[in-house]
């Protein structure tokens, strides 16, 4: 059984491994020249549409909670790994399980369509025509596959809100998708918009390169965020305490307990960070350094943007900041699958209707799976691993999915639950602006 795997990031690697373990024949297509996805740092990239970490990025989940189940990171690696170590871990994993020889680098997927026969009475048997393009010479070819696993993530298309006056602003403007190192912002007054993980990291990064106190970073947030430290009680990884609370207590009680702990560590009201939503209804912002940068005056918390001028910004509380040199937008992403038509997978307002966040319910076969798209509170890697194991067994017929009606009811239920407890879509909220 031939399986096409789109993307060789962490999800694509574990999908390829799962295929091999189930005796399937995987063909993994990677647009760039290396594995790792966003964990492959490139200061300058010939594929600007591909996501990449900052040079300073430290992973937000401890190695114990982000690892593959059968291959933990080396014991000498720190609990919270620098992005270069995460990439090294993925490389060791790929080599260990002989995944690399199944990857075609510099190969993008142009389209994935149902492989229907040429006669009128032909019916679709669940197979797919996958058109791929060689990025080196531009040549294309169409290959027939029995199943497809989409492992492209959701960090490809920056979301740029329509702030009044932003187009007239004369300083530097870029999204965190383009940000790599802070050098070009040295000794500049910068506004960072958003308070998700990327925005928080960018604000801290930028605040360290000012030679004078007048060069500040203004961090604008629309609704605040719970700031979660990597180091928890006793210096142990903070997510271990979090997971313990989630295991032994009801969700509401666990959320209240963790909010109290976070407030003991950092008074969110005092720092202008306290959100209206509960801890578990949106992704917390993992950042150890942000409180220090705020209390030292290097980062100033501001409310949402009202409008921009050519050289400054007005916030919704009426305060003005002039002589702004740059704006960095940490405002999240929109995602789509350009190689899939909407009758296969439709993206509507950054949401997709997938059974258990993996399978389209109404395409007539269980031979296409979306791996690693759902964003849990925690690492995606263990999630993608389990999704891949499930999907490959569904492909083989060892596990059956329910009928279309049951799958659609489950999707509706999960959307209702997510909408009632989440902010901006619960599990689908990709950033905290």
Short mmCIF file of C-alpha atoms in Angstrom, two decimals:
data_model
loop_
_atom_site.label_atom_id
_atom_site.label_comp_id
_atom_site.label_asym_id
_atom_site.label_seq_id
_atom_site.Cartn_x
_atom_site.Cartn_y
_atom_site.Cartn_z
CA UNK A 1 0.00 0.00 0.00
CA UNK A 2 1.59 3.27 -1.16
CA UNK A 3 1.16 6.26 1.14
CA UNK A 4 2.04 9.85 0.26
CA UNK A 5 3.24 11.94 3.20
CA UNK A 6 3.34 15.69 2.69
CA UNK A 7 6.00 17.40 4.81
CA UNK A 8 9.06 16.11 6.68
CA UNK A 9 8.72 18.05 9.90
CA UNK A 10 8.15 16.26 13.20
CA UNK A 11 4.67 15.10 12.11
CA UNK A 12 5.91 13.88 8.74
CA UNK A 13 8.75 11.93 10.32
CA UNK A 14 6.53 10.09 12.76
CA UNK A 15 3.95 9.47 10.01
CA UNK A 16 6.65 7.89 7.85
CA UNK A 17 7.83 5.75 10.76
CA UNK A 18 4.25 4.63 11.49
CA UNK A 19 3.83 3.54 7.87
CA UNK A 20 7.01 1.49 8.02
CA UNK A 21 5.92 -0.17 11.26
CA UNK A 22 2.61 -1.18 9.65
CA UNK A 23 4.28 -2.57 6.54
CA UNK A 24 3.14 0.26 4.29
CA UNK A 25 5.20 1.91 1.55
CA UNK A 26 5.71 5.61 2.45
CA UNK A 27 6.80 8.37 0.06
CA UNK A 28 7.49 11.56 2.00
CA UNK A 29 7.66 14.80 -0.01
CA UNK A 30 9.54 17.76 1.51
CA UNK A 31 9.64 21.13 -0.23
CA UNK A 32 12.92 22.22 1.38
CA UNK A 33 16.32 20.53 1.44
CA UNK A 34 16.17 19.23 5.03
CA UNK A 35 13.93 17.57 7.59
CA UNK A 36 12.66 19.31 10.71
CA UNK A 37 10.04 21.72 9.43
CA UNK A 38 10.01 24.89 11.52
CA UNK A 39 12.73 23.44 13.80
CA UNK A 40 15.30 23.75 11.00
CA UNK A 41 16.68 27.25 11.61
CA UNK A 42 17.61 29.23 8.51
CA UNK A 43 18.70 32.84 8.78
CA UNK A 44 17.87 33.33 5.11
CA UNK A 45 15.63 30.90 3.28
CA UNK A 46 14.95 30.37 -0.40
CA UNK A 47 11.52 29.15 0.70
CA UNK A 48 10.15 32.20 2.55
CA UNK A 49 6.70 30.63 2.85
CA UNK A 50 8.05 27.90 5.14
CA UNK A 51 7.98 28.48 8.89
CA UNK A 52 11.18 28.78 10.93
CA UNK A 53 12.01 29.34 14.59
CA UNK A 54 13.90 32.37 15.91
CA UNK A 55 17.61 31.85 16.45
CA UNK A 56 17.02 32.20 20.20
CA UNK A 57 13.98 29.92 20.44
CA UNK A 58 13.80 27.51 23.37
CA UNK A 59 11.11 24.85 23.19
CA UNK A 60 8.04 25.51 25.35
CA UNK A 61 7.51 21.92 26.51
CA UNK A 62 9.98 19.95 28.57
CA UNK A 63 11.75 17.12 26.78
CA UNK A 64 9.87 14.59 28.92
CA UNK A 65 6.50 15.80 27.58
CA UNK A 66 7.44 16.53 23.96
CA UNK A 67 9.30 13.35 23.05
CA UNK A 68 8.29 10.43 20.88
CA UNK A 69 7.02 7.57 23.03
CA UNK A 70 9.69 5.05 22.00
CA UNK A 71 12.65 7.38 21.56
CA UNK A 72 13.31 9.96 24.29
CA UNK A 73 15.88 12.73 23.77
CA UNK A 74 19.42 11.98 24.98
CA UNK A 75 19.73 12.27 28.75
CA UNK A 76 22.45 14.91 28.43
CA UNK A 77 20.02 17.27 26.66
CA UNK A 78 18.51 19.89 29.02
CA UNK A 79 14.88 19.72 30.10
CA UNK A 80 14.01 22.64 27.83
CA UNK A 81 15.97 22.35 24.63
CA UNK A 82 17.30 25.08 22.36
CA UNK A 83 15.88 24.78 18.85
CA UNK A 84 19.21 23.44 17.56
CA UNK A 85 18.91 20.49 19.96
CA UNK A 86 15.30 19.85 18.94
CA UNK A 87 16.48 19.69 15.33
CA UNK A 88 19.32 17.35 16.35
CA UNK A 89 16.81 15.14 18.18
CA UNK A 90 14.59 14.92 15.09
CA UNK A 91 17.61 14.07 12.96
CA UNK A 92 18.70 11.30 15.34
CA UNK A 93 15.13 9.97 15.35
CA UNK A 94 14.96 9.90 11.55
CA UNK A 95 18.31 8.10 11.34
CA UNK A 96 17.42 5.63 14.09
CA UNK A 97 14.24 4.46 12.36
CA UNK A 98 15.64 4.61 8.81
CA UNK A 99 13.18 7.27 7.71
CA UNK A 100 15.50 9.45 5.60
CA UNK A 101 15.66 7.17 2.57
CA UNK A 102 11.89 7.50 2.16
CA UNK A 103 12.01 11.31 1.88
CA UNK A 104 12.22 13.17 -1.44
CA UNK A 105 13.69 16.59 -0.69
CA UNK A 106 13.21 19.72 -2.81
CA UNK A 107 9.86 18.29 -3.86
CA UNK A 108 6.59 20.16 -3.33
CA UNK A 109 3.06 18.84 -3.68
CA UNK A 110 1.03 20.75 -6.27
CA UNK A 111 -2.30 18.92 -5.98
CA UNK A 112 -4.00 15.92 -4.43
CA UNK A 113 -7.09 14.73 -6.32
CA UNK A 114 -9.28 11.67 -6.32
CA UNK A 115 -8.07 9.04 -8.77
CA UNK A 116 -11.32 8.30 -10.60
CA UNK A 117 -11.37 6.00 -13.63
CA UNK A 118 -11.85 7.32 -17.15
CA UNK A 119 -15.18 5.58 -17.87
CA UNK A 120 -18.54 6.97 -16.78
CA UNK A 121 -19.38 3.97 -14.60
CA UNK A 122 -16.05 4.09 -12.80
CA UNK A 123 -16.30 4.70 -9.07
CA UNK A 124 -13.70 6.09 -6.73
CA UNK A 125 -11.80 3.41 -4.84
CA UNK A 126 -10.14 5.71 -2.33
CA UNK A 127 -6.95 6.24 -4.30
CA UNK A 128 -5.30 9.59 -4.97
CA UNK A 129 -3.41 11.26 -7.78
CA UNK A 130 -0.62 13.32 -6.22
CA UNK A 131 1.08 15.85 -8.46
CA UNK A 132 4.57 16.74 -7.26
CA UNK A 133 7.06 19.33 -8.46
CA UNK A 134 10.84 19.17 -8.39
CA UNK A 135 11.87 22.54 -6.93
CA UNK A 136 15.31 22.30 -8.54
CA UNK A 137 14.25 21.95 -12.19
CA UNK A 138 10.51 22.67 -12.15
CA UNK A 139 9.53 19.28 -13.54
CA UNK A 140 6.22 17.78 -12.40
CA UNK A 141 4.80 14.28 -12.31
CA UNK A 142 1.59 12.62 -11.13
CA UNK A 143 1.87 9.54 -8.90
CA UNK A 144 -0.95 7.21 -7.84
CA UNK A 145 -1.24 6.55 -4.09
CA UNK A 146 -3.53 4.42 -1.95
CA UNK A 147 -3.56 6.92 0.93
CA UNK A 148 -2.33 10.39 1.85
CA UNK A 149 -1.11 11.89 5.14
CA UNK A 150 -0.98 15.70 5.25
CA UNK A 151 1.71 16.87 7.70
CA UNK A 152 2.22 20.53 6.82
CA UNK A 153 1.21 22.18 10.10
CA UNK A 154 -0.37 25.61 10.30
CA UNK A 155 2.49 28.13 10.45
CA UNK A 156 2.64 29.04 6.76
CA UNK A 157 0.45 32.09 6.13
CA UNK A 158 0.87 35.06 8.50
CA UNK A 159 -2.32 36.69 9.74
CA UNK A 160 -2.07 40.47 9.32
CA UNK A 161 -4.95 42.32 11.06
CA UNK A 162 -6.27 45.41 9.33
CA UNK A 163 -5.11 48.00 11.86
CA UNK A 164 -6.11 51.53 10.97
CA UNK A 165 -3.15 53.41 9.52
CA UNK A 166 -0.77 50.45 9.44
CA UNK A 167 -0.28 50.76 5.69
CA UNK A 168 0.82 54.40 6.15
CA UNK A 169 3.31 53.61 8.93
CA UNK A 170 6.77 54.44 7.58
CA UNK A 171 8.94 52.27 9.82
CA UNK A 172 9.89 48.59 9.59
CA UNK A 173 6.90 46.24 9.44
CA UNK A 174 7.17 42.48 9.63
CA UNK A 175 5.40 39.43 11.02
CA UNK A 176 7.10 37.05 13.45
CA UNK A 177 6.99 34.57 10.55
CA UNK A 178 9.83 36.60 9.00
CA UNK A 179 11.68 37.35 12.24
CA UNK A 180 14.94 35.47 12.84
CA UNK A 181 17.43 37.62 14.76
CA UNK A 182 17.12 41.06 16.42
CA UNK A 183 20.14 42.72 14.78
CA UNK A 184 18.19 45.01 12.43
CA UNK A 185 16.21 46.37 15.41
CA UNK A 186 19.21 47.44 17.48
CA UNK A 187 18.59 50.76 19.28
CA UNK A 188 15.07 51.09 17.94
CA UNK A 189 11.71 51.74 19.57
CA UNK A 190 9.59 48.75 18.64
CA UNK A 191 5.91 47.85 19.04
CA UNK A 192 5.23 44.11 19.23
CA UNK A 193 1.58 43.19 18.69
CA UNK A 194 0.22 40.05 20.32
CA UNK A 195 1.13 38.04 23.39
CA UNK A 196 1.34 34.49 22.14
CA UNK A 197 4.58 32.56 22.47
CA UNK A 198 6.18 34.09 19.38
CA UNK A 199 5.25 37.66 20.32
CA UNK A 200 6.49 37.20 23.89
CA UNK A 201 9.78 35.72 22.70
CA UNK A 202 10.23 38.52 20.16
CA UNK A 203 9.59 41.21 22.79
CA UNK A 204 12.18 39.70 25.14
CA UNK A 205 14.67 39.21 22.29
CA UNK A 206 14.33 42.80 21.09
CA UNK A 207 14.49 44.30 24.58
CA UNK A 208 18.03 42.98 25.11
CA UNK A 209 19.72 44.87 22.28
CA UNK A 210 18.99 48.45 23.36
CA UNK A 211 22.03 50.52 24.36
CA UNK A 212 19.91 53.23 25.99
CA UNK A 213 16.87 53.12 28.25
CA UNK A 214 14.89 55.23 25.76
CA UNK A 215 14.93 52.36 23.26
CA UNK A 216 11.97 50.37 24.54
CA UNK A 217 9.73 47.57 23.39
CA UNK A 218 5.99 48.14 23.68
CA UNK A 219 4.04 44.89 23.89
CA UNK A 220 0.43 45.41 22.80
CA UNK A 221 -2.16 42.82 23.80
CA UNK A 222 -5.86 42.74 23.07
CA UNK A 223 -6.89 40.41 25.87
CA UNK A 224 -3.83 39.52 27.95
CA UNK A 225 -2.53 36.04 28.67
CA UNK A 226 -1.53 33.68 31.43
CA UNK A 227 2.27 33.64 31.53
CA UNK A 228 3.57 30.18 32.29
CA UNK A 229 7.17 29.69 33.52
CA UNK A 230 9.27 26.79 32.33
CA UNK A 231 10.74 26.30 35.80
CA UNK A 232 8.06 25.21 38.26
CA UNK A 233 8.06 24.40 41.96
CA UNK A 234 11.43 23.29 43.23
CA UNK A 235 12.97 24.01 39.83
CA UNK A 236 11.26 21.05 38.18
CA UNK A 237 9.71 21.50 34.71
CA UNK A 238 6.50 23.46 35.10
CA UNK A 239 4.51 21.33 32.69
CA UNK A 240 4.98 18.29 34.93
CA UNK A 241 2.97 20.05 37.65
CA UNK A 242 0.45 21.12 35.03
CA UNK A 243 0.00 17.57 33.72
CA UNK A 244 -0.38 16.22 37.25
CA UNK A 245 -3.16 18.71 37.97
CA UNK A 246 -4.90 17.82 34.71
CA UNK A 247 -4.68 14.11 35.52
CA UNK A 248 -6.07 14.14 39.05
CA UNK A 249 -8.57 17.01 39.11
CA UNK A 250 -11.61 18.10 37.08
CA UNK A 251 -10.73 20.58 34.36
CA UNK A 252 -12.33 23.60 36.04
CA UNK A 253 -10.66 22.89 39.37
CA UNK A 254 -7.31 22.21 37.71
CA UNK A 255 -7.54 25.52 35.87
CA UNK A 256 -8.32 27.43 39.09
CA UNK A 257 -5.48 25.73 40.94
CA UNK A 258 -2.97 26.52 38.22
CA UNK A 259 -4.18 30.12 37.93
CA UNK A 260 -3.56 30.56 41.66
CA UNK A 261 -0.06 29.11 41.30
CA UNK A 262 0.74 31.37 38.36
CA UNK A 263 -0.55 34.41 40.23
CA UNK A 264 1.69 33.57 43.19
CA UNK A 265 4.63 33.49 40.81
CA UNK A 266 3.54 36.65 38.94
CA UNK A 267 0.76 39.11 39.80
CA UNK A 268 -0.92 39.30 36.39
CA UNK A 269 -3.06 42.28 37.46
CA UNK A 270 -0.03 44.27 38.58
CA UNK A 271 1.75 43.62 35.29
CA UNK A 272 -1.30 44.35 33.12
CA UNK A 273 -1.39 40.80 31.82
CA UNK A 274 -4.41 39.18 33.47
CA UNK A 275 -6.84 37.91 30.83
CA UNK A 276 -10.59 37.54 31.24
CA UNK A 277 -10.48 33.92 30.12
CA UNK A 278 -9.48 30.95 32.25
CA UNK A 279 -6.10 29.26 31.91
CA UNK A 280 -7.34 26.22 29.99
CA UNK A 281 -9.57 28.07 27.52
CA UNK A 282 -6.66 29.48 25.49
CA UNK A 283 -2.98 28.72 25.11
CA UNK A 284 -0.88 30.19 27.92
CA UNK A 285 2.24 32.13 27.00
CA UNK A 286 5.35 30.20 28.04
CA UNK A 287 8.02 32.74 28.97
CA UNK A 288 10.44 32.92 31.90
CA UNK A 289 12.03 36.23 30.94
CA UNK A 290 9.07 38.47 30.17
CA UNK A 291 8.33 39.39 33.83
CA UNK A 292 11.98 40.40 34.32
CA UNK A 293 11.96 42.56 31.20
CA UNK A 294 8.72 44.24 32.31
CA UNK A 295 9.89 44.97 35.86
CA UNK A 296 13.16 46.38 34.53
CA UNK A 297 11.29 48.75 32.20
CA UNK A 298 12.64 47.23 29.00
CA UNK A 299 9.20 45.97 27.93
CA UNK A 300 6.08 48.09 28.45
CA UNK A 301 2.69 46.36 28.37
CA UNK A 302 0.09 48.29 26.36
CA UNK A 303 -3.54 47.61 25.40
CA UNK A 304 -4.79 46.95 21.89
CA UNK A 305 -3.86 49.22 18.99
CA UNK A 306 -6.33 51.95 18.04
CA UNK A 307 -4.46 53.34 15.05
CA UNK A 308 -1.07 54.08 13.53
CA UNK A 309 0.36 57.33 12.24
CA UNK A 310 3.36 57.63 9.94
CA UNK A 311 5.76 57.52 12.89
CA UNK A 312 3.76 56.47 15.93
CA UNK A 313 0.88 54.55 17.42
CA UNK A 314 -2.19 55.29 19.53
CA UNK A 315 -3.50 52.63 21.89
CA UNK A 316 -7.10 52.04 22.92
CA UNK A 317 -6.53 53.62 26.34
CA UNK A 318 -5.71 56.90 24.59
CA UNK A 319 -1.95 56.82 25.20
CA UNK A 320 0.38 57.77 22.36
CA UNK A 321 3.87 56.62 21.51
CA UNK A 322 5.80 58.63 18.94
CA UNK A 323 9.08 57.97 17.14
CA UNK A 324 8.32 54.28 16.70
CA UNK A 325 10.89 52.67 14.42
CA UNK A 326 9.37 49.25 13.85
CA UNK A 327 6.28 47.08 14.27
CA UNK A 328 6.50 43.31 14.75
CA UNK A 329 3.22 41.45 14.38
CA UNK A 330 2.89 38.32 16.48
CA UNK A 331 -0.71 37.96 15.39
CA UNK A 332 -0.86 34.30 14.51
CA UNK A 333 -1.53 32.49 11.28
CA UNK A 334 -4.22 31.47 8.88
CA UNK A 335 -3.86 28.06 7.33
CA UNK A 336 -5.06 26.37 4.19
CA UNK A 337 -4.24 23.38 2.06
CA UNK A 338 -3.56 24.81 -1.42
CA UNK A 339 -3.10 21.33 -2.88
CA UNK A 340 -6.56 20.15 -1.72
CA UNK A 341 -9.87 21.30 -3.18
CA UNK A 342 -12.60 22.50 -0.82
CA UNK A 343 -14.79 19.47 -1.54
CA UNK A 344 -12.09 17.37 0.14
CA UNK A 345 -11.08 19.61 3.06
CA UNK A 346 -12.64 23.04 3.51
CA UNK A 347 -11.00 25.62 5.77
CA UNK A 348 -13.54 28.07 7.16
CA UNK A 349 -12.36 30.88 9.46
CA UNK A 350 -9.27 28.89 10.46
CA UNK A 351 -11.28 25.78 11.27
CA UNK A 352 -11.68 22.47 9.53
CA UNK A 353 -14.25 19.74 10.08
CA UNK A 354 -12.29 16.59 10.84
CA UNK A 355 -13.31 13.51 12.77
CA UNK A 356 -11.14 13.43 15.90
CA UNK A 357 -9.16 16.26 14.25
CA UNK A 358 -7.76 13.81 11.67
CA UNK A 359 -10.23 12.44 9.08
CA UNK A 360 -12.55 14.34 6.69
CA UNK A 361 -15.94 12.72 7.34
CA UNK A 362 -17.61 12.98 3.93
CA UNK A 363 -15.13 12.21 1.15
CA UNK A 364 -16.28 8.61 0.70
CA UNK A 365 -13.17 6.81 1.97
CA UNK A 366 -10.87 6.76 5.00
CA UNK A 367 -7.67 7.18 3.02
CA UNK A 368 -6.74 10.80 3.76
CA UNK A 369 -5.55 11.95 7.18
CA UNK A 370 -4.49 15.36 8.49
CA UNK A 371 -1.68 14.84 11.01
CA UNK A 372 -0.46 17.35 13.61
CA UNK A 373 -2.87 20.16 12.75
CA UNK A 374 -4.72 20.23 16.06
CA UNK A 375 -2.86 22.34 18.61
CA UNK A 376 -3.12 20.99 22.15
CA UNK A 377 -1.99 22.79 25.28
CA UNK A 378 1.43 21.21 25.15
CA UNK A 379 3.58 19.63 22.47
CA UNK A 380 2.22 18.48 19.12
CA UNK A 381 4.79 15.69 18.73
CA UNK A 382 3.14 13.02 20.95
CA UNK A 383 -0.23 13.93 19.44
CA UNK A 384 1.05 13.54 15.88
CA UNK A 385 2.63 10.21 16.79
CA UNK A 386 -0.66 8.78 18.06
CA UNK A 387 -2.61 10.22 15.14
CA UNK A 388 -0.16 8.57 12.73
CA UNK A 389 -0.47 5.18 14.40
CA UNK A 390 -4.25 5.40 14.27
CA UNK A 391 -4.35 6.60 10.66
CA UNK A 392 -2.08 3.88 9.32
CA UNK A 393 -4.19 1.18 10.98
CA UNK A 394 -7.31 2.72 9.50
CA UNK A 395 -5.64 2.65 6.08
CA UNK A 396 -4.89 -1.06 6.53
CA UNK A 397 -8.46 -1.83 7.58
CA UNK A 398 -7.44 -2.98 11.05
CA UNK A 399 -9.43 -0.15 12.62
CA UNK A 400 -12.75 1.09 11.24
CA UNK A 401 -14.20 4.58 11.41
CA UNK A 402 -17.91 5.07 12.18
CA UNK A 403 -20.32 6.09 9.45
CA UNK A 404 -20.50 9.64 8.11
CA UNK A 405 -23.47 10.64 10.28
CA UNK A 406 -21.77 9.58 13.51
CA UNK A 407 -18.53 11.33 12.55
CA UNK A 408 -20.34 14.58 11.74
CA UNK A 409 -22.22 14.49 15.05
CA UNK A 410 -18.92 14.08 16.88
CA UNK A 411 -17.43 17.04 14.99
CA UNK A 412 -20.42 19.24 15.86
CA UNK A 413 -20.21 18.22 19.52
CA UNK A 414 -16.50 19.03 19.73
CA UNK A 415 -17.04 22.40 18.06
CA UNK A 416 -19.79 23.26 20.54
CA UNK A 417 -17.65 22.25 23.51
CA UNK A 418 -14.63 24.10 22.12
CA UNK A 419 -16.71 27.20 21.47
CA UNK A 420 -18.15 27.18 24.99
CA UNK A 421 -14.86 26.83 26.86
CA UNK A 422 -12.36 28.29 24.40
CA UNK A 423 -11.31 31.73 23.26
CA UNK A 424 -11.41 32.10 19.50
CA UNK A 425 -11.96 28.42 18.87
CA UNK A 426 -10.34 26.56 21.76
CA UNK A 427 -8.01 23.98 20.28
CA UNK A 428 -7.96 25.83 16.96
CA UNK A 429 -6.82 29.15 18.43
CA UNK A 430 -3.33 29.42 16.99
CA UNK A 431 -2.12 32.50 18.85
CA UNK A 432 -3.18 34.90 21.58
CA UNK A 433 -3.38 38.41 20.09
#
